Structures are given as structure tokens and as C-alpha cells.
Short mmCIF file of C-alpha atoms in Angstrom, two decimals:
data_model
loop_
_atom_site.label_atom_id
_atom_site.label_comp_id
_atom_site.label_asym_id
_atom_site.label_seq_id
_atom_site.Cartn_x
_atom_site.Cartn_y
_atom_site.Cartn_z
CA MET A 16 -1.54 -10.11 20.87
CA PRO A 17 -4.12 -7.68 22.33
CA ASP A 18 -6.64 -6.09 19.98
CA ILE A 19 -7.97 -2.56 20.03
CA SER A 20 -11.42 -2.92 21.50
CA ARG A 21 -14.48 -2.41 19.32
CA ARG A 22 -15.64 0.31 21.70
CA VAL A 23 -12.39 2.27 21.35
CA PHE A 24 -12.19 1.81 17.58
CA GLY A 25 -15.81 2.83 17.11
CA GLY A 26 -15.05 5.99 19.02
CA LEU A 27 -12.12 6.74 16.74
CA LEU A 28 -14.38 6.50 13.74
CA GLY A 29 -16.67 9.03 15.33
CA GLY A 30 -19.78 7.25 14.11
CA GLY A 31 -18.74 7.65 10.45
CA ALA A 32 -21.03 5.72 8.12
CA VAL A 33 -19.90 3.14 5.65
CA THR A 34 -21.53 3.56 2.27
CA ALA A 35 -22.34 0.58 0.09
CA VAL A 36 -22.41 -0.27 -3.56
CA ALA A 37 -25.51 -1.96 -4.94
CA GLY A 38 -25.45 -4.39 -7.81
CA PRO A 39 -22.68 -5.74 -10.01
CA ALA A 40 -22.40 -2.92 -12.51
CA ALA A 41 -19.14 -1.05 -12.84
CA ALA A 42 -20.74 2.24 -11.79
CA ALA A 43 -23.08 0.87 -9.16
CA GLU A 44 -25.31 3.27 -7.27
CA ALA A 45 -24.65 3.76 -3.58
CA ALA A 46 -26.89 1.81 -1.23
CA PRO A 47 -28.08 3.16 2.14
CA ALA A 48 -25.24 3.76 4.58
CA GLU A 49 -24.32 0.99 6.98
CA PRO A 50 -22.58 1.61 10.34
CA ALA A 51 -19.16 0.18 11.08
CA ALA A 52 -20.87 -1.72 13.90
CA GLY A 53 -22.12 -4.12 11.20
CA GLU A 54 -18.65 -5.64 11.19
CA ARG A 55 -17.67 -8.51 13.44
CA PRO A 56 -14.27 -9.51 14.81
CA PHE A 57 -12.28 -11.63 12.40
CA ALA A 58 -12.67 -15.40 12.61
CA ALA A 59 -11.20 -17.76 10.04
CA ARG A 60 -13.53 -19.98 8.04
CA THR A 61 -11.47 -23.14 8.47
CA ALA A 62 -13.45 -25.04 5.84
CA GLY A 63 -13.67 -23.56 2.37
CA SER A 64 -13.88 -24.49 -1.24
CA GLY A 65 -12.25 -22.81 -4.18
CA SER A 66 -9.18 -22.73 -6.32
CA ALA A 67 -6.01 -23.93 -4.59
CA ARG A 68 -4.16 -21.44 -6.79
CA PRO A 69 -6.13 -18.21 -6.76
CA ASN A 70 -5.61 -15.21 -8.98
CA ILE A 71 -3.97 -12.38 -7.05
CA LEU A 72 -4.88 -8.71 -7.53
CA VAL A 73 -2.84 -6.27 -5.43
CA ILE A 74 -4.04 -2.66 -5.68
CA LEU A 75 -2.02 0.21 -4.22
CA GLY A 76 -3.14 3.76 -3.68
CA ASP A 77 -0.35 6.33 -3.55
CA ASP A 78 0.04 8.48 -0.41
CA LEU A 79 -3.49 7.52 0.65
CA GLY A 80 -3.95 8.21 4.35
CA TRP A 81 -5.29 5.79 6.97
CA ALA A 82 -8.70 7.44 7.31
CA ASP A 83 -9.18 8.69 3.74
CA LEU A 84 -11.87 6.08 3.02
CA SER A 85 -15.38 6.48 4.37
CA SER A 86 -15.14 2.95 5.78
CA TYR A 87 -12.18 4.17 7.83
CA GLY A 88 -13.96 7.24 9.12
CA SER A 89 -13.49 10.02 6.58
CA PRO A 90 -16.27 12.56 7.17
CA HIS A 91 -16.10 14.14 3.70
CA ILE A 92 -14.68 11.61 1.20
CA GLU A 93 -17.09 9.02 -0.21
CA THR A 94 -15.60 5.71 -1.32
CA PRO A 95 -18.54 3.34 -1.98
CA HIS A 96 -16.62 0.81 -4.09
CA LEU A 97 -13.81 0.33 -1.59
CA ASP A 98 -16.34 0.25 1.23
CA ARG A 99 -18.17 -2.52 -0.58
CA LEU A 100 -14.87 -4.40 -0.98
CA ALA A 101 -14.34 -4.08 2.78
CA ARG A 102 -17.80 -5.46 3.50
CA GLN A 103 -17.08 -8.44 1.30
CA GLY A 104 -13.86 -9.26 3.15
CA VAL A 105 -11.70 -8.12 6.06
CA ARG A 106 -10.83 -4.55 6.97
CA PHE A 107 -7.59 -4.17 8.92
CA THR A 108 -7.36 -1.33 11.43
CA ASP A 109 -3.72 -1.84 12.43
CA ALA A 110 -2.11 -2.46 9.05
CA TYR A 111 1.13 -0.76 8.12
CA SER A 112 3.28 0.00 5.11
CA GLY A 113 6.79 -1.41 4.95
CA SER A 114 8.23 2.11 5.17
CA ALA A 115 7.18 5.74 5.30
CA THR A 116 7.83 6.55 1.63
CA CYS A 117 7.08 5.07 -1.77
CA SER A 118 10.16 3.20 -2.99
CA PRO A 119 11.13 1.39 0.24
CA THR A 120 7.59 0.09 0.72
CA ARG A 121 7.52 -1.21 -2.84
CA PHE A 122 10.83 -2.96 -2.24
CA SER A 123 9.36 -4.59 0.86
CA LEU A 124 6.27 -5.73 -1.08
CA TYR A 125 8.16 -7.07 -4.07
CA THR A 126 10.90 -8.81 -2.03
CA GLY A 127 9.09 -9.59 1.24
CA ARG A 128 12.11 -8.20 3.06
CA TYR A 129 13.10 -5.06 4.94
CA PRO A 130 14.03 -2.29 2.47
CA GLY A 131 17.45 -2.08 4.12
CA ARG A 132 18.37 -5.56 2.85
CA THR A 133 19.13 -4.14 -0.59
CA GLU A 134 21.01 -1.07 -1.79
CA GLY A 135 18.06 0.20 -3.82
CA GLY A 136 15.82 -0.02 -0.78
CA LEU A 137 18.00 2.49 1.06
CA ALA A 138 16.75 5.31 -1.18
CA GLU A 139 13.87 7.22 0.41
CA PRO A 140 12.69 7.39 -2.33
CA ILE A 141 14.56 6.56 -5.57
CA GLY A 142 15.26 9.71 -7.53
CA ASN A 143 17.98 8.90 -10.08
CA ARG A 144 19.03 6.28 -12.62
CA THR A 145 21.74 4.67 -10.49
CA GLN A 146 19.43 3.07 -7.88
CA GLY A 147 16.96 0.26 -8.30
CA LEU A 148 15.77 -3.25 -7.56
CA ASP A 149 18.49 -5.68 -8.63
CA PRO A 150 17.03 -7.83 -11.43
CA GLY A 151 18.76 -10.84 -9.88
CA HIS A 152 16.84 -10.51 -6.60
CA PRO A 153 13.81 -12.83 -6.33
CA THR A 154 10.47 -11.02 -6.21
CA LEU A 155 6.84 -11.83 -5.59
CA ALA A 156 6.42 -11.86 -9.37
CA SER A 157 9.44 -14.00 -10.19
CA LEU A 158 8.56 -16.56 -7.52
CA LEU A 159 4.95 -16.77 -8.65
CA LYS A 160 6.06 -16.96 -12.28
CA LYS A 161 8.28 -19.90 -11.35
CA ALA A 162 5.18 -21.52 -9.81
CA GLY A 163 3.24 -21.15 -13.07
CA TYR A 164 1.57 -17.76 -12.71
CA ALA A 165 1.18 -15.12 -15.39
CA THR A 166 2.41 -11.79 -14.01
CA ALA A 167 1.73 -8.15 -14.85
CA LEU A 168 2.39 -4.75 -13.30
CA ILE A 169 0.22 -1.81 -14.31
CA GLY A 170 0.97 1.65 -12.96
CA LYS A 171 3.74 3.07 -10.80
CA TRP A 172 6.95 1.03 -10.55
CA HIS A 173 9.33 3.43 -8.72
CA CYS A 174 12.01 0.79 -8.20
CA GLY A 175 14.53 2.07 -10.74
CA PHE A 176 14.76 3.48 -14.26
CA LEU A 177 15.76 2.08 -17.61
CA PRO A 178 18.06 0.76 -18.91
CA ASP A 179 19.08 -1.24 -15.83
CA TYR A 180 15.81 -1.60 -13.93
CA SER A 181 12.31 -2.53 -14.99
CA PRO A 182 9.42 -4.77 -13.89
CA THR A 183 10.08 -6.96 -16.94
CA LYS A 184 13.62 -7.55 -15.62
CA SER A 185 12.26 -8.55 -12.18
CA GLY A 186 9.67 -11.20 -12.92
CA TRP A 187 6.69 -9.43 -14.44
CA ASP A 188 5.70 -10.70 -17.89
CA GLU A 189 4.01 -7.41 -18.75
CA PHE A 190 4.44 -3.80 -17.69
CA PHE A 191 2.36 -0.77 -18.53
CA GLY A 192 2.96 2.34 -16.47
CA ASN A 193 5.49 4.86 -15.18
CA PHE A 194 8.97 4.25 -13.85
CA GLY A 195 9.27 7.30 -11.57
CA GLY A 196 7.68 8.37 -8.33
CA ALA A 197 5.26 10.93 -9.76
CA LEU A 198 4.12 12.40 -13.05
CA GLU A 199 1.89 15.14 -14.35
CA TYR A 200 -1.38 13.29 -14.94
CA PHE A 201 -1.96 14.47 -18.56
CA SER A 202 1.41 15.19 -20.24
CA LYS A 203 3.02 12.22 -18.41
CA LEU A 204 6.12 14.28 -17.68
CA GLY A 205 7.75 12.55 -14.72
CA GLN A 206 10.14 13.09 -11.88
CA LEU A 207 13.22 13.25 -14.18
CA GLY A 208 11.48 15.79 -16.41
CA GLU A 209 10.98 13.27 -19.22
CA TYR A 210 7.94 11.53 -20.69
CA ASP A 211 7.17 8.61 -18.39
CA LEU A 212 4.47 6.28 -19.72
CA TYR A 213 5.73 2.97 -21.03
CA GLU A 214 4.47 -0.30 -22.40
CA GLY A 215 7.25 -2.73 -21.60
CA ASP A 216 10.42 -0.76 -22.23
CA ALA A 217 9.00 1.46 -25.00
CA THR A 218 7.18 4.76 -24.55
CA TYR A 219 3.42 4.72 -25.08
CA GLN A 220 1.59 7.89 -26.07
CA ASP A 221 -1.66 8.68 -24.26
CA LEU A 222 -2.40 12.18 -22.96
CA ARG A 223 -5.62 11.37 -21.16
CA TYR A 224 -5.96 11.47 -17.36
CA TYR A 225 -3.56 8.87 -16.00
CA THR A 226 -5.96 7.16 -13.60
CA THR A 227 -8.35 6.60 -16.52
CA VAL A 228 -5.59 5.12 -18.67
CA LEU A 229 -4.45 2.69 -15.96
CA THR A 230 -8.01 1.64 -15.21
CA GLU A 231 -8.67 0.72 -18.83
CA ARG A 232 -5.53 -1.40 -18.96
CA ALA A 233 -6.41 -3.19 -15.73
CA VAL A 234 -9.98 -3.85 -16.88
CA GLU A 235 -8.60 -5.39 -20.07
CA TYR A 236 -6.15 -7.58 -18.17
CA VAL A 237 -8.56 -9.09 -15.65
CA GLY A 238 -11.12 -9.62 -18.40
CA ARG A 239 -8.83 -11.74 -20.56
CA ASP A 240 -9.37 -15.45 -21.06
CA HIS A 241 -6.38 -16.51 -18.97
CA ASP A 242 -5.21 -20.11 -19.21
CA ARG A 243 -3.42 -20.05 -15.84
CA PRO A 244 -3.65 -18.14 -12.55
CA TRP A 245 -2.31 -14.62 -12.60
CA LEU A 246 -0.77 -11.91 -10.45
CA LEU A 247 -1.63 -8.30 -11.24
CA ASN A 248 0.06 -5.49 -9.32
CA LEU A 249 -2.12 -2.45 -10.01
CA ASN A 250 -0.30 0.62 -8.71
CA PHE A 251 -2.22 3.86 -9.06
CA THR A 252 -0.49 7.22 -8.61
CA THR A 253 -3.69 8.67 -7.18
CA PRO A 254 -3.88 10.68 -4.91
CA HIS A 255 -0.16 11.56 -5.08
CA TRP A 256 0.65 15.15 -6.08
CA PRO A 257 0.40 17.00 -8.44
CA TRP A 258 -3.09 17.80 -7.28
CA LEU A 259 -5.04 17.21 -10.49
CA ALA A 260 -8.37 15.51 -11.16
CA GLU A 261 -10.18 14.45 -14.31
CA GLY A 262 -10.95 17.60 -16.35
CA ASP A 263 -7.97 19.61 -15.05
CA GLU A 264 -6.13 19.61 -18.39
CA GLU A 265 -5.54 23.37 -18.28
CA ALA A 266 -3.92 23.26 -14.86
CA GLY A 267 -1.92 20.22 -15.98
CA ALA A 268 -0.68 22.10 -19.05
CA GLU A 269 0.61 24.92 -16.84
CA ILE A 270 2.51 22.41 -14.69
CA ALA A 271 3.91 20.68 -17.78
CA ALA A 272 5.14 24.02 -19.15
CA ARG A 273 7.00 24.72 -15.92
CA ILE A 274 8.58 21.27 -16.01
CA ARG A 275 9.73 21.83 -19.59
CA ALA A 276 11.18 25.16 -18.49
CA GLY A 277 13.49 23.29 -16.18
CA GLU A 278 11.69 23.20 -12.84
CA GLY A 279 11.97 19.78 -11.22
CA LEU A 280 8.67 18.00 -10.62
CA GLY A 281 9.30 17.39 -6.93
CA ALA A 282 10.54 20.88 -6.12
CA LEU A 283 7.75 22.35 -8.21
CA LEU A 284 4.78 20.57 -6.74
CA HIS A 285 5.46 19.08 -3.35
CA HIS A 286 4.22 22.18 -1.54
CA ASP A 287 2.50 23.94 -4.41
CA GLY A 288 -1.25 24.16 -5.00
CA GLY A 289 -3.96 21.70 -4.16
CA SER A 290 -6.85 21.83 -1.73
CA VAL A 291 -8.91 19.55 0.47
CA GLU A 292 -11.65 19.57 -2.16
CA LYS A 293 -9.23 18.63 -4.97
CA TYR A 294 -7.81 15.85 -2.84
CA LYS A 295 -11.34 14.57 -2.23
CA GLU A 296 -11.90 14.47 -6.00
CA MET A 297 -8.75 12.46 -6.48
CA VAL A 298 -9.53 9.89 -3.81
CA GLU A 299 -13.05 9.50 -5.12
CA SER A 300 -11.68 8.99 -8.65
CA LEU A 301 -9.42 6.26 -7.26
CA ASP A 302 -12.44 4.62 -5.68
CA ALA A 303 -14.36 4.77 -8.97
CA ALA A 304 -11.38 3.27 -10.81
CA VAL A 305 -11.17 0.37 -8.36
CA GLY A 306 -14.90 -0.15 -8.81
CA LYS A 307 -14.48 -0.54 -12.56
CA VAL A 308 -11.67 -3.06 -12.18
CA LEU A 309 -13.64 -5.09 -9.64
CA ALA A 310 -16.68 -5.04 -11.93
CA ALA A 311 -14.54 -6.44 -14.73
CA LEU A 312 -13.37 -9.16 -12.36
CA ARG A 313 -17.00 -10.06 -11.59
CA ARG A 314 -17.80 -10.24 -15.29
CA SER A 315 -14.86 -12.58 -15.83
CA GLY A 316 -16.47 -15.17 -13.57
CA ARG A 317 -13.32 -15.44 -11.43
CA GLU A 318 -14.23 -13.11 -8.57
CA ARG A 319 -14.74 -15.98 -6.11
CA ASP A 320 -11.28 -17.41 -6.76
CA THR A 321 -9.34 -14.14 -6.77
CA VAL A 322 -7.53 -12.71 -3.77
CA VAL A 323 -7.88 -8.91 -3.79
CA LEU A 324 -5.58 -6.92 -1.53
CA PHE A 325 -5.99 -3.14 -1.37
CA ALA A 326 -3.62 -0.87 0.57
CA SER A 327 -1.62 2.34 0.42
CA ASP A 328 2.13 2.52 -0.05
CA ASN A 329 2.60 4.80 2.98
CA GLY A 330 0.71 7.28 5.10
CA GLY A 331 -1.05 10.39 3.86
CA GLU A 332 0.31 13.82 3.09
CA ARG A 333 -0.87 17.45 3.10
CA PHE A 334 -4.60 17.03 2.52
CA SER A 335 -5.10 13.54 3.91
CA TYR A 336 -7.61 12.87 6.68
CA GLN A 337 -5.73 10.92 9.36
CA TRP A 338 -7.57 11.47 12.62
CA PRO A 339 -6.71 10.43 15.29
CA LEU A 340 -3.18 9.63 14.12
CA SER A 341 -0.18 11.95 14.38
CA GLY A 342 2.48 12.36 11.72
CA GLN A 343 2.39 11.91 7.97
CA LYS A 344 4.34 10.45 5.05
CA SER A 345 8.12 10.28 5.64
CA GLU A 346 7.70 9.85 9.41
CA LEU A 347 7.42 6.69 11.50
CA LEU A 348 4.67 8.10 13.66
CA GLU A 349 1.41 6.24 13.00
CA GLY A 350 0.22 8.74 10.39
CA GLY A 351 3.25 8.01 8.25
CA ILE A 352 2.95 4.21 8.19
CA ARG A 353 -0.52 3.05 9.26
CA VAL A 354 -2.54 2.56 6.07
CA PRO A 355 -6.02 1.43 5.01
CA THR A 356 -5.86 -2.26 4.11
CA ILE A 357 -8.62 -4.54 2.82
CA LEU A 358 -8.45 -8.23 1.91
CA ARG A 359 -11.13 -10.17 0.01
CA TRP A 360 -11.16 -13.83 -1.06
CA PRO A 361 -14.78 -15.02 -1.32
CA ALA A 362 -13.85 -18.70 -1.70
CA ARG A 363 -11.99 -18.79 1.60
CA ILE A 364 -12.73 -15.73 3.74
CA ASP A 365 -16.09 -14.47 5.01
CA GLY A 366 -17.12 -10.85 4.63
CA ARG A 367 -18.10 -8.09 7.06
CA GLN A 368 -15.11 -8.70 9.29
CA VAL A 369 -12.58 -6.45 10.99
CA SER A 370 -9.14 -7.38 12.26
CA HIS A 371 -7.12 -5.37 14.75
CA GLU A 372 -4.00 -7.52 14.40
CA PRO A 373 -0.81 -5.61 13.55
CA VAL A 374 0.29 -6.57 10.02
CA TYR A 375 2.51 -4.91 7.45
CA THR A 376 3.66 -4.99 3.86
CA PRO A 377 6.25 -7.82 3.93
CA ASP A 378 3.68 -10.06 5.63
CA TRP A 379 1.51 -9.86 2.53
CA THR A 380 4.36 -11.06 0.32
CA ALA A 381 4.81 -14.14 2.49
CA THR A 382 1.05 -14.69 2.64
CA LEU A 383 0.47 -14.44 -1.10
CA LEU A 384 3.34 -16.80 -1.85
CA GLU A 385 1.90 -19.38 0.54
CA VAL A 386 -1.68 -19.25 -0.75
CA ALA A 387 -0.37 -19.55 -4.32
CA GLY A 388 1.76 -22.58 -3.50
CA ALA A 389 5.02 -20.77 -4.26
CA ARG A 390 8.16 -21.01 -2.17
CA PRO A 391 10.50 -18.22 -1.07
CA ASP A 392 14.08 -18.34 -2.24
CA PRO A 393 16.13 -19.80 0.65
CA ALA A 394 19.07 -17.57 -0.30
CA HIS A 395 16.89 -14.51 0.34
CA PRO A 396 14.84 -15.32 3.48
CA LEU A 397 11.68 -13.29 3.99
CA ASP A 398 11.30 -10.79 6.81
CA GLY A 399 7.52 -10.92 6.55
CA THR A 400 5.44 -13.58 8.27
CA SER A 401 2.69 -15.41 6.40
CA LEU A 402 -0.79 -14.67 7.72
CA ALA A 403 -2.32 -17.68 5.97
CA GLY A 404 -2.56 -19.68 9.18
CA TYR A 405 -4.42 -16.84 10.89
CA LEU A 406 -6.64 -16.00 7.92
CA LEU A 407 -7.45 -19.48 6.63
CA ARG A 408 -6.83 -22.06 9.35
CA GLY A 409 -7.88 -20.32 12.54
CA GLU A 410 -4.39 -20.31 14.01
CA LYS A 411 -3.28 -17.70 16.51
CA PRO A 412 -1.96 -14.58 14.81
CA PRO A 413 1.82 -14.45 14.60
CA GLU A 414 3.58 -12.81 17.52
CA ARG A 415 6.59 -10.90 16.27
CA ASP A 416 7.97 -7.41 16.14
CA LEU A 417 7.17 -5.01 13.32
CA PHE A 418 10.31 -3.08 12.46
CA TRP A 419 10.93 0.17 10.59
CA ARG A 420 14.09 2.12 9.88
CA VAL A 421 14.38 5.39 7.97
CA ARG A 422 17.13 7.95 8.04
CA ARG A 423 15.36 10.32 10.42
CA ASN A 424 13.30 7.92 12.55
CA ARG A 425 13.22 4.44 13.99
CA ALA A 426 10.25 2.42 15.23
CA LEU A 427 9.32 -1.04 16.47
CA ARG A 428 5.89 -2.36 17.41
CA ARG A 429 5.43 -5.34 19.74
CA GLY A 430 1.83 -6.10 20.55
CA ASP A 431 0.24 -2.82 21.60
CA TRP A 432 3.56 -1.20 22.48
CA LYS A 433 5.59 0.98 20.15
CA TYR A 434 9.14 2.21 20.49
CA TYR A 435 9.80 5.37 18.50
CA GLN A 436 12.88 7.55 18.11
CA ASP A 437 12.34 11.00 16.64
CA ALA A 438 14.60 13.00 14.32
CA GLU A 439 16.38 14.57 17.29
CA GLY A 440 17.33 11.15 18.68
CA ARG A 441 14.84 11.20 21.56
CA ASP A 442 13.31 7.84 22.50
CA HIS A 443 9.57 7.47 23.13
CA LEU A 444 7.27 4.67 24.24
CA PHE A 445 3.57 4.55 23.36
CA HIS A 446 0.72 2.15 24.12
CA LEU A 447 -1.17 2.25 20.85
CA ALA A 448 -4.39 0.57 22.02
CA ARG A 449 -4.91 3.38 24.52
CA ASP A 450 -3.10 6.14 22.63
CA ALA A 451 -3.22 5.78 18.86
CA ARG A 452 -2.41 9.49 18.63
CA GLU A 453 0.99 8.93 20.31
CA GLN A 454 0.69 11.82 22.74
CA ALA A 455 1.17 10.00 26.09
CA ASP A 456 4.88 9.17 26.22
CA LEU A 457 5.47 6.35 28.72
CA ALA A 458 9.25 6.18 28.32
CA ALA A 459 9.93 7.51 31.81
CA ALA A 460 7.26 5.31 33.39
CA ARG A 461 8.45 2.07 31.71
CA PRO A 462 12.24 2.40 31.28
CA GLU A 463 12.86 -1.37 31.28
CA LEU A 464 10.35 -1.99 28.51
CA LEU A 465 11.74 0.93 26.52
CA ALA A 466 15.24 -0.52 26.83
CA GLU A 467 13.99 -3.98 25.76
CA LEU A 468 12.27 -2.69 22.64
CA LYS A 469 15.17 -0.42 21.76
CA ALA A 470 17.58 -3.35 22.03
CA ALA A 471 15.32 -5.42 19.78
CA TRP A 472 15.31 -2.63 17.21
CA GLU A 473 19.10 -2.30 17.30
CA LYS A 474 19.57 -6.08 16.93
CA THR A 475 17.51 -6.10 13.73
CA ALA A 476 19.07 -2.90 12.38
CA ALA A 477 22.55 -4.38 12.85
CA GLY A 478 21.76 -6.95 10.15
CA LEU A 479 20.81 -4.36 7.52
CA LEU A 480 22.95 -2.43 5.07
CA PRO A 481 24.19 0.93 6.36
CA TYR A 482 22.93 4.09 4.75
CA PRO A 483 25.48 5.60 2.38
CA GLY A 484 27.20 8.62 3.80
#
């Protein structure tokens, strides 16, 4: 599977520097900038020592765009803690979310399957109490729990509301966070207009900035004296709208008042307010939060034997920096699904590496199950492909199609080629290694390849549930 060349990728970054974090403290000072050229192409360390059953920490940003980290080329957002995480592991340039919006991607992460395999995964995204992740469906958490792991989810769930749906009904031992897709960061009023911060299935009162609250909970969890390996899904809402940063209580109170007056959160805020500078503040607060959690992990003495996976749930939105990609959240152009993705496992994987292999959300489910010694449920076969052979044993990366289906778009990637159908039903063909911006449509020049990829998409789609009328 061809890679994007280092020369091309370096050009896309535009010479952007990668900042570092010095020392183990939670609020480490930034070290001198290091160029992306300090990375080397990924190569598995086939011999390694460490726990056969690592802890697993999966951290999701919310609507974080592909190039919103300084290590991915942002010219104005500084993310020293995430950049340090990238230098300690592998940074993926061609990593994708399982879908173009929040709920379907979370379904694909939790189940390891296409969102269209389940009724709840058809929602783009979930916005009412009738839809959700069936508690009887096996999940990453339930399968790891069966294998002896402790499991917790802190932050955004967005896979259904009480009373029928909850992380604690789907394999997580503990839950602390919000059920909906967004909330006002101080009042915790959520997408249904109700208070939306819970511990388990009971409301929990805390009117401080939400990112701060989640960070404290995550720091406490990783710092515990665990008697068995654990899975922690840490799902921040940052930098999802509403556009509020630490210290913006007054602006948050105005938003909360409008919600209480009957204005829906989504209709109120999706295209209301914000700025590039406010977005920068939010991303940098996410970076600082991740830094604190990783510092707690270092203090616990289990950093070496913990897999840390950081990604976004879909592409960026209004204020995201996505160059050179086209499109944004909700679309299957690259800007809607290509996401920053970093993997670190000091016991088994060397640092300062970059991988250009196409990977996406359901692959990580399969990978994490394998490295933890857990088995998928044969009644619910995974659509993701484990990357453990590639990452740990030096095997060739898996050759398979990456598939996406949303109501308005369709897409399939095979190697460097991408088939894309837009909202008007027009088919396009792009060569992503030469044209990551998806501006040079090769459909007319390569009709046979277009037909082959389109047929492959339709074959997969035929096995999924139809969208409700």
C-alpha cells in the first residue's frame, strides 16, 4: 500500500515546527521546537518487553480537525503535550474517523463495526431518547471486561440517553460524563435542554468548566492503585461548540439563559458566535488537559505498560485549521474524516515515528482487543482490521478498503485511490498521495477504476441496514 512520500508530506506541513514538553511535571515547560523531519518512517520493534495485558487509555477530542495540532502543521495553535506524545510514539498522517459525525464514529469505536450495522448507528448524530447503542451488543468495554479488565468512560457518551442507554449498560464499570452530543461548558445544560452531567445514572452537580472537571476525574482514575489492567475511554467535548474557554462564565450564563428560554442548543449555537482565537484557546486547553492526565499516568509508574491512543471523533468544523484538506465535519471529503491520530506504547513501540498507512476507527477496536488478549464476539464480526501485526510484529500493513456511508455522501479508499460521491450523486475519483485536497477529479480519465471502486462500495453497503425513510 503506497505511502505519501516524506517530501510531499513535509511540504503539506509547510515547515511547521513541532514543540516539545520538557520534564515529567503535569505543566511542563515547552522545550525548543523540533522539525517534523526528526521523525522517521514507522518500523515495528519486533522484540519488546512489557506487560502482555497493557492498560488502555483512549482519548478523543471532539470535532478536532486534522491539522489543529502543531505537530500536524497548525501555524497558530500550540499543543506541546500532544506533540510530546507524538514524539514518544507514532503519528499517523492518513488516519480516519469511522464516520463524519460524532455518534456514528463512537458506535464504530465501541463495536468495531460499521455504524450502519446497528439501528442506533444510523443516526447522524443521535438527537433523541429513542436511539442508542443496544445494551446487548458487545463492545470494546464488555469484551475487555470479560477478559478481566476494569473499564471506565469519562466524558461524552453520545450513544443514547437514559433510561434505556448508558455506558454502564454496555460494559463500562464506571461512567462520569454527559449523555448528549454537546453541552454548555459551565451550566451543563445539554442538547435536550436538560442538565447533563452524570456519575453513573445519577446527576452530579459541578458548575466549573467542563474540561477541567473531566480532567480531574481522569487524573484520579489513572492514579488509582488498580489491581488489574484497565480501559479508560476519555472523551472530551473540547473543542466542540459552544465556543467557550476557561473563564468565560459570563458568556456561558447568557447561553444557558437562552437554552432555559426554550432555544435548542444545536439551533442556538451551531452557527452562532466563536472566533479563531477562541477556538485556539479551546484546543490549547484540551492539550493542557491531556498533559495533566499523562503526567498522572507517569506518576502511577504504569506509563511504560499503557497503550495511549489519541484521536478526534471526526473532522473539524468552522474554525478548524485543515490545510490542505477540503471539506469539514458531516462530509466524506478528507476534511470531514481525516483526523489527527497518535499511538504510544513505550514497552512495545519506539518513538519519533510517522506512519502514512491508511487506518480508521474500527481498526483500533480490533487492535486493542488483540493486544489485550480479548476475543471478538463471533456473532458480531468486526469490520475493523487489527493493526497489531503491522505495529508489533513487522508484518505488512493490511490491504483492505476503508468504507464510509452517510446519508449525503459515500466514500471508499483503496490504497492511494478514493472513490467519492457528493450530495448531488456525482461520482469522483481522487489520488490522495498526489492530491490530498481532492481537486483533481480523475473519474473521466480512469472510468474502469472508478467503476471497480464504486462496485466495491455498493457491495459493502448492501450488507448494512437501510436508513429509515
